[in-house]
Coordinates of C-alpha atoms in Angstrom, one line a residue:
M48 CA -101.7 39.3 -27.6
N49 CA -103.8 42.4 -26.7
Q50 CA -101.7 45.4 -27.4
K51 CA -103.2 47.3 -24.4
N52 CA -102.2 44.6 -21.9
L53 CA -98.4 44.7 -23.0
P54 CA -96.1 46.2 -20.3
L55 CA -94.5 48.4 -22.9
D56 CA -91.4 50.4 -22.0
P57 CA -91.9 53.9 -23.6
N58 CA -88.1 54.1 -24.1
K59 CA -88.4 51.2 -26.5
A60 CA -91.1 52.6 -28.6
Y61 CA -88.9 53.7 -31.6
E62 CA -87.4 50.1 -31.7
R63 CA -90.8 48.5 -31.6
A64 CA -92.1 50.8 -34.2
L65 CA -89.3 50.0 -36.6
Y66 CA -89.7 46.3 -36.1
R67 CA -93.4 46.8 -36.8
G68 CA -92.3 48.3 -40.1
C69 CA -90.5 45.0 -40.9
G70 CA -93.8 43.1 -40.3
Y71 CA -93.2 41.8 -36.8
S72 CA -96.2 41.8 -34.4
Y73 CA -96.2 42.7 -30.7
D74 CA -96.5 39.0 -30.0
D75 CA -93.3 38.3 -32.1
L76 CA -91.4 41.0 -30.1
E77 CA -92.2 39.3 -26.8
K78 CA -90.6 36.0 -27.8
P79 CA -86.9 35.2 -28.0
K80 CA -85.3 36.9 -30.9
I81 CA -83.3 34.3 -32.9
A82 CA -80.9 35.7 -35.6
I83 CA -80.4 33.8 -38.7
A84 CA -77.0 34.8 -39.9
N85 CA -77.2 33.6 -43.6
S86 CA -74.4 33.8 -46.2
W87 CA -77.0 33.0 -49.0
S88 CA -76.3 34.6 -52.4
E89 CA -76.9 34.0 -56.0
I90 CA -73.2 34.1 -56.8
N91 CA -71.8 31.0 -55.0
P92 CA -72.9 27.5 -55.5
G93 CA -72.1 26.6 -51.9
H94 CA -74.6 29.1 -50.6
I95 CA -77.3 29.4 -53.3
H96 CA -79.6 26.8 -51.5
L97 CA -79.2 28.4 -48.0
R98 CA -82.3 30.5 -48.4
K99 CA -84.4 27.5 -48.9
L100 CA -83.0 25.8 -45.9
S101 CA -83.4 29.0 -43.8
E102 CA -87.1 29.0 -44.5
I103 CA -87.3 25.5 -42.8
V104 CA -85.3 26.8 -39.9
K105 CA -87.5 29.9 -39.5
K106 CA -90.7 27.9 -39.7
T107 CA -89.4 25.6 -36.9
I108 CA -88.4 28.5 -34.7
R109 CA -91.8 30.1 -35.0
K110 CA -93.5 26.8 -34.3
N111 CA -91.5 26.4 -31.1
G112 CA -92.1 29.8 -29.6
G113 CA -89.3 32.0 -31.1
T114 CA -89.1 34.8 -33.5
P115 CA -86.6 34.2 -36.3
M116 CA -85.0 37.4 -37.8
E117 CA -82.8 36.8 -40.8
F118 CA -79.9 38.9 -42.1
N119 CA -77.1 38.3 -44.6
T120 CA -73.4 38.6 -44.8
I121 CA -71.0 38.2 -47.8
G122 CA -69.8 34.9 -49.1
I123 CA -67.1 35.0 -51.8
C124 CA -66.5 31.8 -53.8
D125 CA -62.8 31.2 -53.9
G126 CA -63.0 29.4 -57.2
I127 CA -64.9 32.2 -59.0
A128 CA -62.7 34.9 -57.6
N129 CA -59.5 32.9 -58.1
S130 CA -58.1 35.0 -60.9
G131 CA -55.6 37.8 -60.8
N132 CA -56.1 40.7 -58.3
F133 CA -59.6 39.6 -57.5
A134 CA -58.3 36.7 -55.6
K135 CA -56.6 39.0 -53.2
Y136 CA -59.9 39.9 -51.6
V137 CA -60.9 36.4 -50.6
L138 CA -58.9 35.8 -47.3
P139 CA -59.5 39.4 -46.1
S140 CA -63.2 38.8 -46.5
R141 CA -63.1 36.4 -43.5
D142 CA -62.7 39.4 -41.2
I143 CA -65.3 41.4 -42.9
I144 CA -67.7 38.5 -42.3
A145 CA -66.6 38.2 -38.6
N146 CA -67.1 41.9 -38.1
S147 CA -70.3 42.2 -39.9
V148 CA -72.0 39.3 -38.1
E149 CA -70.6 40.5 -34.7
S150 CA -71.8 44.0 -35.3
T151 CA -75.3 43.0 -36.4
I152 CA -75.8 40.5 -33.6
K153 CA -74.5 42.8 -30.8
A154 CA -76.4 45.9 -32.2
Y155 CA -79.7 44.0 -32.2
D156 CA -79.2 42.3 -28.9
F157 CA -80.4 38.9 -30.2
D158 CA -81.1 36.1 -27.8
G159 CA -79.6 33.4 -29.9
V160 CA -78.2 32.8 -33.5
I161 CA -78.3 30.1 -36.1
M162 CA -75.1 30.5 -38.3
M163 CA -76.0 29.3 -41.8
C164 CA -72.8 29.2 -43.9
S165 CA -70.7 27.4 -46.3
C166 CA -67.3 27.6 -47.9
D167 CA -63.8 28.6 -47.0
K168 CA -63.8 32.0 -45.3
I169 CA -67.4 32.2 -44.3
I170 CA -67.4 29.4 -41.8
P171 CA -64.3 30.7 -40.0
G172 CA -65.6 34.2 -40.1
M173 CA -68.8 33.1 -38.4
L174 CA -66.8 31.1 -35.9
M175 CA -64.9 34.2 -34.9
A176 CA -68.1 36.2 -34.6
A177 CA -69.6 33.5 -32.5
A178 CA -66.7 33.6 -30.1
R179 CA -67.1 37.4 -29.8
C180 CA -70.9 37.5 -29.3
E181 CA -71.2 34.9 -26.6
I182 CA -74.8 34.0 -27.1
P183 CA -76.5 30.6 -27.8
T184 CA -75.3 29.5 -31.1
V185 CA -76.0 26.6 -33.6
F186 CA -74.2 26.2 -36.9
I187 CA -75.8 24.8 -40.0
T188 CA -73.1 24.3 -42.6
G189 CA -74.4 24.0 -46.2
G190 CA -73.4 20.4 -47.1
V191 CA -71.6 19.0 -50.1
M192 CA -72.2 19.2 -53.8
Q193 CA -73.3 16.0 -55.6
E194 CA -70.4 14.3 -57.5
K195 CA -70.8 14.1 -61.2
I196 CA -70.8 10.5 -62.7
F197 CA -71.0 10.4 -66.5
N198 CA -73.3 7.7 -67.9
K199 CA -72.4 8.1 -71.5
G200 CA -69.8 9.6 -73.8
P201 CA -66.0 9.6 -73.7
L202 CA -66.1 10.0 -69.8
K203 CA -68.6 7.2 -69.3
D204 CA -68.5 5.8 -65.7
K205 CA -66.0 8.3 -64.6
R206 CA -66.8 10.6 -61.7
F207 CA -65.6 14.2 -61.1
V208 CA -65.6 16.8 -58.4
T209 CA -64.4 20.4 -58.6
S210 CA -60.8 19.7 -57.9
D211 CA -60.7 17.6 -61.1
I212 CA -61.7 20.8 -63.1
K213 CA -58.5 22.6 -62.1
E214 CA -56.2 19.7 -62.8
A215 CA -58.0 19.3 -66.1
I216 CA -56.5 22.6 -67.2
G217 CA -53.1 21.1 -66.9
R218 CA -54.1 17.8 -68.5
L219 CA -55.5 19.7 -71.4
K220 CA -52.3 21.6 -71.7
A221 CA -50.3 18.4 -71.7
D222 CA -52.6 16.8 -74.4
K223 CA -53.9 14.3 -71.8
L224 CA -57.5 15.4 -72.5
T225 CA -59.4 16.1 -75.7
K226 CA -61.2 19.5 -76.0
E227 CA -64.6 17.5 -75.9
E228 CA -63.6 15.9 -72.7
F229 CA -62.4 19.1 -71.2
H230 CA -65.6 20.8 -72.1
L231 CA -67.7 18.1 -70.5
I232 CA -65.7 18.3 -67.3
E233 CA -66.1 22.1 -67.2
S234 CA -69.8 22.1 -68.1
S235 CA -71.1 19.2 -66.0
T236 CA -69.0 18.8 -62.9
C237 CA -70.9 21.3 -60.8
C238 CA -74.2 19.6 -60.9
S239 CA -75.9 20.7 -57.7
P240 CA -75.7 23.3 -54.9
G241 CA -73.2 22.7 -52.1
A242 CA -69.6 23.0 -51.1
C243 CA -67.0 21.4 -53.4
N244 CA -67.1 17.6 -52.9
M245 CA -63.4 17.3 -51.9
M246 CA -61.4 17.7 -48.7
G247 CA -60.7 21.4 -49.2
T248 CA -61.1 24.2 -46.8
A249 CA -64.9 24.4 -47.0
N250 CA -65.4 20.7 -45.8
T251 CA -62.4 20.9 -43.5
M252 CA -64.0 23.9 -41.6
A253 CA -67.4 22.3 -41.6
S254 CA -65.9 19.1 -40.1
I255 CA -64.1 21.3 -37.5
V256 CA -67.4 23.0 -36.6
E257 CA -69.0 19.4 -36.1
V258 CA -66.1 18.2 -34.0
M259 CA -66.3 21.3 -31.8
G260 CA -69.9 20.4 -31.1
L261 CA -71.4 23.5 -32.6
S262 CA -73.5 21.6 -35.3
L263 CA -75.5 18.5 -35.1
P264 CA -74.2 15.0 -36.1
G265 CA -73.5 14.5 -39.8
C266 CA -74.0 18.2 -40.6
A267 CA -70.5 18.5 -42.1
T268 CA -70.6 15.9 -44.7
M269 CA -74.3 15.1 -45.7
S270 CA -75.5 16.2 -49.1
A271 CA -76.6 19.8 -49.6
I272 CA -79.8 18.8 -51.2
S273 CA -80.7 15.7 -49.3
E274 CA -83.9 15.1 -47.2
E275 CA -81.7 14.4 -44.1
R276 CA -80.3 18.0 -44.3
E277 CA -83.8 19.4 -44.2
I278 CA -84.5 17.2 -41.2
L279 CA -81.3 18.5 -39.7
C280 CA -82.5 22.1 -40.2
I281 CA -85.7 21.3 -38.2
K282 CA -83.7 19.7 -35.4
S283 CA -81.2 22.7 -35.4
G284 CA -84.2 25.2 -35.2
E285 CA -85.5 23.3 -32.1
R286 CA -82.1 23.0 -30.6
I287 CA -81.3 26.7 -30.6
L288 CA -84.5 27.5 -28.5
D289 CA -83.3 24.9 -25.9
L290 CA -79.9 26.5 -25.7
V291 CA -81.5 30.0 -25.3
K292 CA -83.8 28.6 -22.6
E293 CA -80.8 27.2 -20.7
N294 CA -78.4 30.1 -21.6
I295 CA -75.7 27.8 -23.0
T296 CA -73.5 30.1 -25.2
A297 CA -71.0 29.4 -28.0
L298 CA -68.1 29.8 -25.5
E299 CA -69.2 26.5 -23.9
F300 CA -67.9 24.9 -27.1
I301 CA -65.3 27.2 -28.4
T302 CA -62.7 26.1 -25.9
E303 CA -59.1 25.0 -25.9
K304 CA -60.1 21.4 -25.6
N305 CA -62.5 21.5 -28.5
I306 CA -60.1 23.5 -30.7
R307 CA -57.4 20.8 -30.1
N308 CA -59.8 18.0 -30.7
A309 CA -60.9 19.7 -33.9
I310 CA -57.3 20.2 -35.1
K311 CA -56.5 16.4 -34.4
V312 CA -59.5 15.3 -36.4
A313 CA -58.8 17.7 -39.3
L314 CA -55.2 16.4 -39.4
S315 CA -56.4 12.9 -39.3
L316 CA -58.5 13.3 -42.4
G317 CA -55.9 15.2 -44.4
G318 CA -57.6 18.5 -44.0
S319 CA -56.8 21.9 -45.6
T320 CA -53.7 23.8 -44.9
N321 CA -55.8 26.9 -44.7
M322 CA -57.4 25.6 -41.5
I323 CA -54.1 26.7 -39.8
L324 CA -54.9 30.4 -40.6
H325 CA -58.4 30.1 -39.4
M326 CA -57.9 28.1 -36.2
C327 CA -55.1 30.4 -35.1
A328 CA -57.3 33.4 -35.7
L329 CA -60.2 31.6 -33.8
A330 CA -57.9 30.7 -30.9
R331 CA -56.9 34.3 -30.6
E332 CA -60.6 35.2 -30.0
I333 CA -60.5 33.2 -26.7
N334 CA -57.0 34.5 -25.7
L335 CA -55.4 31.2 -26.7
T336 CA -52.0 31.6 -28.5
I337 CA -51.2 29.0 -31.1
D338 CA -49.2 29.2 -34.4
H339 CA -48.4 26.9 -37.2
F340 CA -45.8 25.0 -35.2
T341 CA -48.6 24.0 -32.9
F342 CA -50.1 22.0 -35.8
D343 CA -46.8 20.4 -36.5
E344 CA -46.4 19.2 -32.9
I345 CA -50.0 17.7 -33.0
S346 CA -49.5 16.3 -36.5
K347 CA -46.5 14.3 -35.4
K348 CA -48.6 12.5 -32.8
T349 CA -51.8 12.2 -34.9
P350 CA -52.2 9.3 -37.3
L351 CA -53.7 9.9 -40.8
L352 CA -56.8 7.7 -41.0
T353 CA -58.5 8.9 -44.2
K354 CA -57.6 10.6 -47.5
L355 CA -60.2 12.1 -49.8
K356 CA -60.2 13.8 -53.1
P357 CA -57.9 15.0 -54.5
A358 CA -55.5 13.0 -52.4
S359 CA -57.3 9.8 -53.1
N360 CA -60.3 8.7 -55.3
Y361 CA -62.8 8.9 -52.4
T362 CA -65.2 11.8 -52.2
V363 CA -66.6 13.5 -49.1
S364 CA -69.9 11.8 -49.8
D365 CA -68.0 8.4 -49.7
F366 CA -66.7 9.4 -46.3
H367 CA -70.2 10.4 -45.1
N368 CA -71.5 7.0 -46.1
A369 CA -68.7 5.3 -44.1
G370 CA -69.8 7.1 -41.0
G371 CA -68.3 10.5 -41.4
I372 CA -66.9 12.7 -38.7
R373 CA -68.5 10.8 -35.9
M374 CA -67.0 7.5 -37.0
L375 CA -63.6 9.1 -37.5
M376 CA -63.7 10.6 -34.1
K377 CA -64.6 7.2 -32.5
K378 CA -61.6 5.6 -34.2
L379 CA -59.3 8.5 -33.2
S380 CA -60.9 8.7 -29.7
P381 CA -57.7 7.6 -27.7
H382 CA -56.1 10.8 -29.0
L383 CA -59.2 13.1 -28.0
D384 CA -60.3 14.8 -24.9
L385 CA -63.5 13.0 -24.3
T386 CA -64.7 15.4 -21.6
A387 CA -65.5 17.9 -24.3
S388 CA -69.2 18.6 -24.8
N389 CA -71.5 19.6 -27.7
I390 CA -74.8 21.4 -28.3
L391 CA -76.7 18.2 -27.5
K392 CA -75.4 18.7 -23.9
I393 CA -73.6 15.4 -23.8
K394 CA -69.9 14.6 -23.3
L395 CA -67.8 13.3 -26.2
S396 CA -67.4 10.0 -24.4
E397 CA -71.1 9.4 -24.4
Y398 CA -71.6 10.8 -27.9
L399 CA -69.1 8.3 -29.4
K400 CA -70.1 5.4 -27.3
N401 CA -73.1 4.4 -29.5
A402 CA -71.4 5.0 -32.9
K403 CA -71.6 1.7 -34.7
P404 CA -68.7 0.8 -36.9
I405 CA -69.4 0.5 -40.7
E406 CA -67.2 -1.9 -42.6
N407 CA -65.2 0.2 -45.1
E408 CA -61.9 1.0 -46.6
I409 CA -62.2 4.8 -46.3
I410 CA -61.7 5.3 -42.5
H411 CA -58.8 3.3 -41.2
D412 CA -58.3 1.9 -37.7
L413 CA -55.7 3.2 -35.3
H414 CA -53.7 0.0 -35.7
N415 CA -53.7 0.3 -39.4
P416 CA -53.2 4.1 -40.2
I417 CA -52.5 5.4 -43.7
N418 CA -49.6 7.2 -42.1
K419 CA -48.4 7.5 -38.6
E420 CA -48.5 11.3 -38.9
G421 CA -51.3 13.7 -39.7
G422 CA -51.8 15.5 -43.0
I423 CA -49.7 18.6 -42.5
A424 CA -46.1 19.3 -41.9
V425 CA -44.4 22.5 -40.9
L426 CA -40.9 23.0 -42.3
K427 CA -38.1 25.3 -41.1
G428 CA -34.8 26.4 -42.3
N429 CA -32.8 29.4 -43.7
L430 CA -35.5 29.9 -46.3
A431 CA -38.3 29.9 -43.8
P432 CA -36.9 30.8 -40.3
E433 CA -40.5 31.2 -39.0
G434 CA -41.9 28.2 -40.7
A435 CA -43.7 27.0 -43.9
I436 CA -46.5 24.5 -44.5
I437 CA -47.1 21.5 -46.8
K438 CA -50.0 19.0 -47.0
Q439 CA -47.8 16.0 -46.7
S440 CA -50.8 13.6 -47.0
A441 CA -51.2 14.7 -50.6
L442 CA -47.6 14.3 -51.6
K443 CA -46.0 11.5 -53.5
T444 CA -43.2 9.6 -51.7
E445 CA -40.5 10.6 -54.3
M446 CA -41.1 14.3 -53.5
K447 CA -40.6 14.1 -49.8
R448 CA -37.0 15.0 -50.5
H449 CA -36.1 17.3 -53.4
K450 CA -33.2 19.5 -54.4
G451 CA -33.3 21.7 -57.4
P452 CA -32.6 25.2 -59.0
A453 CA -35.0 28.0 -58.2
K454 CA -37.0 29.8 -60.8
V455 CA -38.2 33.0 -59.2
F456 CA -41.5 34.9 -59.8
D457 CA -42.7 38.0 -58.1
S458 CA -46.4 37.1 -58.6
E459 CA -48.8 34.3 -59.4
E460 CA -49.2 35.6 -62.9
G461 CA -45.5 35.0 -63.5
V462 CA -45.6 31.3 -62.6
R463 CA -48.9 30.8 -64.5
D464 CA -47.3 32.2 -67.7
A465 CA -44.2 29.9 -67.2
L466 CA -46.5 26.9 -67.0
N467 CA -48.6 28.0 -70.0
Y468 CA -45.5 28.6 -72.2
N469 CA -43.7 25.4 -71.1
K470 CA -40.8 27.2 -69.4
V471 CA -40.8 24.9 -66.4
E472 CA -38.3 22.0 -66.4
K473 CA -38.1 18.8 -64.4
G474 CA -36.2 19.3 -61.2
D475 CA -37.2 23.1 -60.9
V476 CA -38.3 24.6 -57.6
L477 CA -40.7 27.4 -58.5
V478 CA -40.4 30.3 -56.0
I479 CA -43.4 32.7 -56.0
R480 CA -43.1 35.6 -53.6
Y481 CA -44.7 38.9 -52.6
E482 CA -47.9 37.0 -52.3
G483 CA -48.1 37.0 -48.5
P484 CA -50.8 38.8 -46.3
K485 CA -49.0 42.1 -46.5
G486 CA -47.2 41.7 -49.8
G487 CA -50.1 40.5 -51.9
P488 CA -51.8 42.0 -50.2
G489 CA -54.3 39.4 -49.2
M490 CA -52.4 36.2 -49.5
R491 CA -54.3 34.8 -52.5
E492 CA -54.1 31.1 -53.2
L493 CA -52.1 29.7 -56.0
S494 CA -54.5 26.8 -56.6
I495 CA -54.6 27.1 -60.4
P496 CA -50.8 27.0 -61.0
A497 CA -50.5 24.2 -58.4
A498 CA -53.3 22.2 -60.1
M499 CA -51.8 22.8 -63.5
L500 CA -48.4 21.5 -62.2
V501 CA -50.1 18.2 -61.2
G502 CA -52.3 18.0 -64.3
M503 CA -49.3 18.5 -66.6
G504 CA -47.5 15.5 -65.0
L505 CA -44.9 17.6 -63.1
G506 CA -46.1 16.8 -59.6
S507 CA -43.4 14.2 -59.1
T508 CA -40.4 16.3 -60.4
V509 CA -41.2 20.0 -59.7
A510 CA -41.8 21.8 -56.4
M511 CA -43.5 25.1 -55.6
V512 CA -42.5 27.4 -52.7
T513 CA -44.4 30.6 -51.8
D514 CA -45.3 33.1 -49.1
G515 CA -48.8 32.9 -50.4
R516 CA -51.2 30.0 -49.9
Y517 CA -52.8 27.2 -51.8
S518 CA -56.3 25.7 -52.2
G519 CA -57.3 23.4 -49.3
A520 CA -57.4 20.7 -51.9
T521 CA -54.1 21.3 -53.5
R522 CA -51.9 18.2 -53.8
G523 CA -48.3 17.7 -54.8
P524 CA -45.0 19.3 -53.6
C525 CA -46.5 22.7 -52.9
I526 CA -45.1 24.5 -49.9
G527 CA -46.9 27.7 -48.7
H528 CA -47.1 30.2 -45.9
V529 CA -43.4 30.9 -45.9
C530 CA -42.6 33.2 -43.0
P531 CA -41.4 35.8 -42.8
E532 CA -42.9 36.9 -46.1
A533 CA -40.9 38.6 -48.8
F534 CA -42.6 42.0 -48.2
E535 CA -41.2 41.9 -44.7
G536 CA -37.8 41.1 -45.9
G537 CA -37.9 37.4 -45.3
P538 CA -35.1 35.2 -46.9
I539 CA -37.6 34.3 -49.7
A540 CA -37.1 37.8 -51.0
L541 CA -33.4 37.2 -51.5
I542 CA -33.6 34.1 -53.6
E543 CA -32.2 34.4 -57.2
N544 CA -32.7 32.2 -60.3
G545 CA -30.5 29.2 -60.1
D546 CA -30.0 29.1 -56.3
I547 CA -30.3 25.5 -55.1
I548 CA -33.2 24.8 -52.8
E549 CA -33.4 21.7 -50.7
I550 CA -36.6 20.3 -49.3
D551 CA -36.8 17.5 -46.8
I552 CA -40.3 16.8 -45.5
E553 CA -39.4 14.1 -43.0
K554 CA -36.8 16.3 -41.4
R555 CA -39.0 19.3 -41.7
K556 CA -36.3 21.2 -43.5
L557 CA -36.5 24.0 -46.2
N558 CA -33.2 25.6 -47.0
V559 CA -31.5 27.5 -49.8
L560 CA -27.9 26.3 -50.2
L561 CA -26.3 29.7 -49.5
S562 CA -24.0 30.8 -46.7
D563 CA -25.2 33.1 -43.9
K564 CA -22.7 35.6 -45.3
E565 CA -24.2 35.6 -48.8
L566 CA -27.7 36.0 -47.5
H567 CA -26.5 38.8 -45.2
E568 CA -25.0 40.6 -48.2
R569 CA -28.1 40.2 -50.3
K570 CA -30.3 41.5 -47.4
K571 CA -28.2 44.7 -47.3
N572 CA -28.8 45.3 -50.9
W573 CA -32.6 44.4 -50.8
V574 CA -35.0 47.2 -51.3
K575 CA -38.5 46.9 -50.1
P576 CA -40.9 47.3 -52.9
E577 CA -43.7 49.8 -53.1
P578 CA -47.1 48.4 -52.1
K579 CA -49.0 46.9 -54.9
I580 CA -52.3 48.4 -53.7
T581 CA -52.6 51.8 -52.1
A582 CA -56.3 52.5 -51.9
G583 CA -59.5 50.7 -50.5
Y584 CA -59.9 47.8 -48.2
L585 CA -56.7 46.0 -49.2
N586 CA -54.6 49.1 -48.4
L587 CA -56.0 49.1 -44.9
Y588 CA -55.7 45.3 -44.6
R589 CA -52.0 45.2 -45.5
K590 CA -51.3 47.7 -42.7
V591 CA -52.9 45.8 -39.9
V592 CA -52.7 42.1 -40.8
S593 CA -50.5 39.7 -38.9
S594 CA -48.1 37.2 -40.1
A595 CA -49.5 34.0 -41.6
K596 CA -47.8 32.2 -38.8
Y597 CA -50.4 33.5 -36.4
G598 CA -53.4 33.2 -38.7
A599 CA -53.2 36.4 -40.8
Y600 CA -55.6 38.1 -38.3
I601 CA -56.4 41.8 -38.1
N602 CA -54.3 43.3 -35.4

């Protein structure tokens, strides 16, 4: 375009000049500005391939008459950070992501945005930002890591995904693995970029995005490094420009009906308990109030139609090959609101109509569910008056009821040491407290102790109860999100070694067998501990974060 013919607003001269310094032409600045919000980094396998994919997206946007403008946000890997105090920063990073993406999009006044993201806190953080920004939005989640199948050696023909690594720690401790086998699992399992190939939080949230209609079909579960993902990136780049032209914003899809549909699908596939935190926080962005009891109500009416690693031997890739999210939604369709729409501009009823069934044993039919209830149960009792969560789809039948003496720890480190030094006995209930949003602070996940418990063969005799949280892929008798948390004076703060704790999943009960009078006396003598962290971001976070019951959002 001839610069002299541009109807330039003198008041925008500084803005244009600075864009010119970034390499944009006057032609570029006349076209729709499409943000590429990318969580690429070199320190997270779920994100390390996103720069390559973003180049495909940007090329497509340019070809179709838009100007792509890429910026980055942070993306912590839960697994890498899952050690000691470092893990306390992971959940709070969700709100940093939401705020940074919102701030950049609003400051630059973009016309549309492609959200390129993967992993546990990044997808929900970008969902929250999308709700706030209210511009045309397409999500491209990063896809799944390849599974590792050994073709020789002591593990020949066995396949592994990342959840197997954590359980291998416990298996090594229990002499169920040799050091050679352990090293092979550690060194070879993560064999490609992508999100962990299990139904943890990353793949649960990617599935939720697809159900809500914010990503294209198959995006949640296809391989991170496949040709079909590159084709999806091209189609997504084309789609965002159509949405901009028609001014169809993210809030067309971040609606109550889509949120409820997404919750039902996630419960039906045995999704992560962490989704409760994220969906409660997202709902708040559109002035919809839900809490973890909402999930329990839905779970009681939603059948479990699939179970994936670590709750079964099937991987997310197996699920994708069986039809993935679209096929699960078709089978679950009588439970869904089929008037919901997606970025293809079609109603869910039409979208599912042409989904062809694939014969498989992975996605069950409604008349033959794995369980009549969904994957998550919310318990209540004098130990958790405001609720606690368990992934019941990953629990052995014999642990649906359990009564045993408490062994109390005031941090994750304490219970990890007890497991390492064989101080846990069959029948115990391990109580880990002061790990909630305020008390941690940060509500770090206890995934390593939980996986060690299972790997050591204690998953059918020992329970865990905490005001912290677990990995989305945790299995076994692991109860988290106990509310009120210990730091707020919840009953979990009053438990003593030897107190008898009773768990009944079917009746949704979590009680300590103490009288109200005894609990009242202990509460009178309880002294609130000093904060563990008194400087930096976590010091601010602990002062403003809500209860886990409502999503641990920044209030």
